[in-house]
Short mmCIF file of C-alpha atoms in Angstrom, two decimals:
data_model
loop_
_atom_site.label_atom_id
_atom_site.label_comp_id
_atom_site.label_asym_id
_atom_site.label_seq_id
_atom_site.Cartn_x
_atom_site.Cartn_y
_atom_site.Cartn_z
CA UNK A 1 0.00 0.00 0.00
CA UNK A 2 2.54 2.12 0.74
CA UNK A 3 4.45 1.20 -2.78
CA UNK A 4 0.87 2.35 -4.87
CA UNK A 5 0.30 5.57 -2.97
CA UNK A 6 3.81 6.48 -3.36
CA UNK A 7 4.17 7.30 0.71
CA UNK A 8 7.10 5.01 1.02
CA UNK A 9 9.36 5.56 4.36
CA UNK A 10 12.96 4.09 4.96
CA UNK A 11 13.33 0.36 4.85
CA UNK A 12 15.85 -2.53 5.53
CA UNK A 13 16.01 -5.46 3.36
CA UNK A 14 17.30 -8.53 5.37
CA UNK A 15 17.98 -11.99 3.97
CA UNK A 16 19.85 -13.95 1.84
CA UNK A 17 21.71 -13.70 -1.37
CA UNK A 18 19.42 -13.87 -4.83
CA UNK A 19 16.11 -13.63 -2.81
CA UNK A 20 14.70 -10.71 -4.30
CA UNK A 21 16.07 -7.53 -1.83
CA UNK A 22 17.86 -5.52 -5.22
CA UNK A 23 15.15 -6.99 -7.22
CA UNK A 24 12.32 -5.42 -4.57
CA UNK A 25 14.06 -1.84 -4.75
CA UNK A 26 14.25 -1.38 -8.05
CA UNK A 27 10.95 -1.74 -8.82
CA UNK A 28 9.49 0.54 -5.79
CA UNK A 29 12.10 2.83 -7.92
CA UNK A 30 9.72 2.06 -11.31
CA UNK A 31 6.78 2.26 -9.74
CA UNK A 32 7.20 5.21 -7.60
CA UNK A 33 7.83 9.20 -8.79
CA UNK A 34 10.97 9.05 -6.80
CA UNK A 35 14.57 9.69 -7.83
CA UNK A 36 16.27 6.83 -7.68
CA UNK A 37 19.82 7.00 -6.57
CA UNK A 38 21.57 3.15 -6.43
CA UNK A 39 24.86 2.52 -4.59
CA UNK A 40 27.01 -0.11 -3.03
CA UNK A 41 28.39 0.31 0.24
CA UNK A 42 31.35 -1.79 -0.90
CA UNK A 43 32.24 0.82 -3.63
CA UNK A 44 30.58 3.97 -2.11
CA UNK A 45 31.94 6.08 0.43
CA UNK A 46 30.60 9.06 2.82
CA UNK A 47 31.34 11.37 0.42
CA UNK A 48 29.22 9.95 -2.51
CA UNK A 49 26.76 9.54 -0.05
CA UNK A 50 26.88 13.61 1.22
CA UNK A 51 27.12 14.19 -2.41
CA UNK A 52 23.92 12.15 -3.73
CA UNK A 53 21.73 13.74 -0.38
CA UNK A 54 22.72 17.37 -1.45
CA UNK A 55 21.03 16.74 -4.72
CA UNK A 56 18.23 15.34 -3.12
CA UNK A 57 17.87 18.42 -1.04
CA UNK A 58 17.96 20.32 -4.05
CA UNK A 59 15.62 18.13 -5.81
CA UNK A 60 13.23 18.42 -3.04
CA UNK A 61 13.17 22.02 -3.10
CA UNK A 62 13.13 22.86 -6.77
CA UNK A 63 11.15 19.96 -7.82
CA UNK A 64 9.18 18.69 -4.61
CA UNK A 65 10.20 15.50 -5.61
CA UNK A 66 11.74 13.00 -3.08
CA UNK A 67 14.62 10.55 -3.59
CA UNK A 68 15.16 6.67 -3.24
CA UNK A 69 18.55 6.03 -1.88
CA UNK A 70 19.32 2.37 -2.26
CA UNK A 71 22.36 1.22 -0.76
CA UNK A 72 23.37 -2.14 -1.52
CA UNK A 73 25.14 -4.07 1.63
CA UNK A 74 24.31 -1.16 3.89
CA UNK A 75 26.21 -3.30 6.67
CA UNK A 76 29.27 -2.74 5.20
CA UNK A 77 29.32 0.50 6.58
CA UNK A 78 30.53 0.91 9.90
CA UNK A 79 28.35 2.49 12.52
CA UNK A 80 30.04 6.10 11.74
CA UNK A 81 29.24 5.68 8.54
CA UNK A 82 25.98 4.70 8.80
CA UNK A 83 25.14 7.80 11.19
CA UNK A 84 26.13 9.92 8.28
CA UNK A 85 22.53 8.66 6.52
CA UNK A 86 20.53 9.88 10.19
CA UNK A 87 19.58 13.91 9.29
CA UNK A 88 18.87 12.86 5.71
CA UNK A 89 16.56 10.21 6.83
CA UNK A 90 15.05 12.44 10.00
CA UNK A 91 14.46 15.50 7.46
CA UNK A 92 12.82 13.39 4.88
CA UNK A 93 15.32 14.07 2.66
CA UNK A 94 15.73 10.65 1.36
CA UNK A 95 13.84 7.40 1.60
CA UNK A 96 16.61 5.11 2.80
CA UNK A 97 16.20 1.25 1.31
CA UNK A 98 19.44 -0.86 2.87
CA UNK A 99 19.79 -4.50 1.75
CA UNK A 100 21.78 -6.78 4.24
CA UNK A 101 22.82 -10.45 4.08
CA UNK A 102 23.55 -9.64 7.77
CA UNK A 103 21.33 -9.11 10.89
CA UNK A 104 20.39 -5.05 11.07
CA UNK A 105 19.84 -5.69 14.69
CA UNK A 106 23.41 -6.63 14.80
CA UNK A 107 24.96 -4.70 11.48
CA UNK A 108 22.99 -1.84 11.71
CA UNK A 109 23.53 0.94 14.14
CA UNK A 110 20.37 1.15 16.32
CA UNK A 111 19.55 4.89 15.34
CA UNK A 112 18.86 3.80 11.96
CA UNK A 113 16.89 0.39 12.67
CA UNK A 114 14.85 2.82 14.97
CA UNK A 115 13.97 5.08 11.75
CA UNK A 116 13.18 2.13 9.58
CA UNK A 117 11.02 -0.89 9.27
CA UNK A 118 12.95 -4.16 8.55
CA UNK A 119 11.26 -7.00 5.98
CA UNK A 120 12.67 -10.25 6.25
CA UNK A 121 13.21 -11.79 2.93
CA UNK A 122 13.40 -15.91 3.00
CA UNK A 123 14.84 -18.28 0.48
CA UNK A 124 13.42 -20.08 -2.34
CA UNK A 125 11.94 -23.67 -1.43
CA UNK A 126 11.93 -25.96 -4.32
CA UNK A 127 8.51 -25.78 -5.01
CA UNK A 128 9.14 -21.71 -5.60
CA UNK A 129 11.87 -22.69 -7.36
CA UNK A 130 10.19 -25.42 -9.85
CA UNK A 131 6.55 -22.59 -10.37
CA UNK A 132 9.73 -20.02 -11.66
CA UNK A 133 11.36 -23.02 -13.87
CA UNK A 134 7.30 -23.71 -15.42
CA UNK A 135 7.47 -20.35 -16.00
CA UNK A 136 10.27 -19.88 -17.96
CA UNK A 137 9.61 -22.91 -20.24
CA UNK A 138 5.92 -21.27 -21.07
CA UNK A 139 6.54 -17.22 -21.27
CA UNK A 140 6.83 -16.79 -24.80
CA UNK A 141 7.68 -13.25 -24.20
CA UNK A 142 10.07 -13.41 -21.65
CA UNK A 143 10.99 -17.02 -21.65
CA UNK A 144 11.29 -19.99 -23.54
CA UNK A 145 7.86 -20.49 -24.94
CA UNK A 146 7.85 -19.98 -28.61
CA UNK A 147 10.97 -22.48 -29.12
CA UNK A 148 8.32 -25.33 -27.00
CA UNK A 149 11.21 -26.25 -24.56
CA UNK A 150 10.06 -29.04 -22.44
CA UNK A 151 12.27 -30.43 -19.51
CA UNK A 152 12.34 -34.11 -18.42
CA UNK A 153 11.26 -34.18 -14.54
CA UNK A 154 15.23 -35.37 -14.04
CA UNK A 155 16.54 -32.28 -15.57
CA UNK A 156 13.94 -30.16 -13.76
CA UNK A 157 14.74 -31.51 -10.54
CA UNK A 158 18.48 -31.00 -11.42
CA UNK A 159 18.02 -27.22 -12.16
CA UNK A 160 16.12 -26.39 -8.62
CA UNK A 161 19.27 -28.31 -6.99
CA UNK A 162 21.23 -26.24 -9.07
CA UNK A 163 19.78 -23.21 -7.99
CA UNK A 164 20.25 -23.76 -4.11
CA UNK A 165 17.27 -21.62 -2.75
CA UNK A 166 17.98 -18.56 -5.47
CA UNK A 167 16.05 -17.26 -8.16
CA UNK A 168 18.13 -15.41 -9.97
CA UNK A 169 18.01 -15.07 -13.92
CA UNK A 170 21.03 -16.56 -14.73
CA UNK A 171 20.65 -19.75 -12.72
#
């Protein structure tokens, strides 16, 4: 609800790898008419962060519009680091979305778990895993469809092995 009436407020993603955190946050990003300002905290520093929140001040005030910063790993920051996100998030300034492999009770410093709401984002079972396989073998727009790919139940059950609980497109 908060996605469709564009009234979005700062976020943790917490799970594993491939189940759907980046995937989530980009298309809040599509759907809403936020700026959307990606970044990985294992490439990004403080200062692109201070950089990408002074255009988003500026965007707020020329524009009204607000901005999406996404930060990739957010528990790679350390706890100084991650206070540097606090005003921005306070002020309204940005809608912060952090994806973690790593408990934000633990990873994240408590100021910013306060000022957030944490969704918990669980692997893939291998039913999940099989409906995304049937998929993929019948989207003729997307997928496999027009060529009539068929899978023995063998080489299905070898792919959702294969994928280990993640549903990523190049599994």
């Amino acid at each position: 609800t908060a996605i469709e009436k564009d009234e979005l407020s700062s976020v943790i993603f917490y799970g594993p790898a491939g189940t759907g955190k980046s995937t989530l946050a980009y298309l809040i990003a599509n759907y809403t008419q936020a700026q959307f300002e990606p970044y990985s905290a294992v490439t990004s520093g403080v200062a692109d962060i201070r950089k990408v929140t002074a255009q988003a001040k500026k965007r707020m005030e020329v524009q009204g519009r607000k901005t999406i910063l996404f930060v990739d790993e957010i528990h790679r920051f350390n706890k100084a680091q991650q206070d540097a996100f606090l005003p921005f998030v306070e002020d309204g300034t940005i809608v912060l979305i952090g994806s973690t492999t790593e408990n934000p009770f633990f990873e994240i410093n408590a100021p910013l778990v306060s000022r957030s709401r944490i969704f918990v984002f669980e692997p893939l079972d291998e039913e999940q895993i099989g409906a995304i396989v049937d998929r993929a073998l019948a989207d003729e727009e997307r997928g496999l469809g027009k060529l009539g790919a068929e899978l023995t139940p063998e080489a299905k059950a070898h792919i959702i092995n294969l994928a280990n609980e993640i549903g990523r497109a190049h599994v």
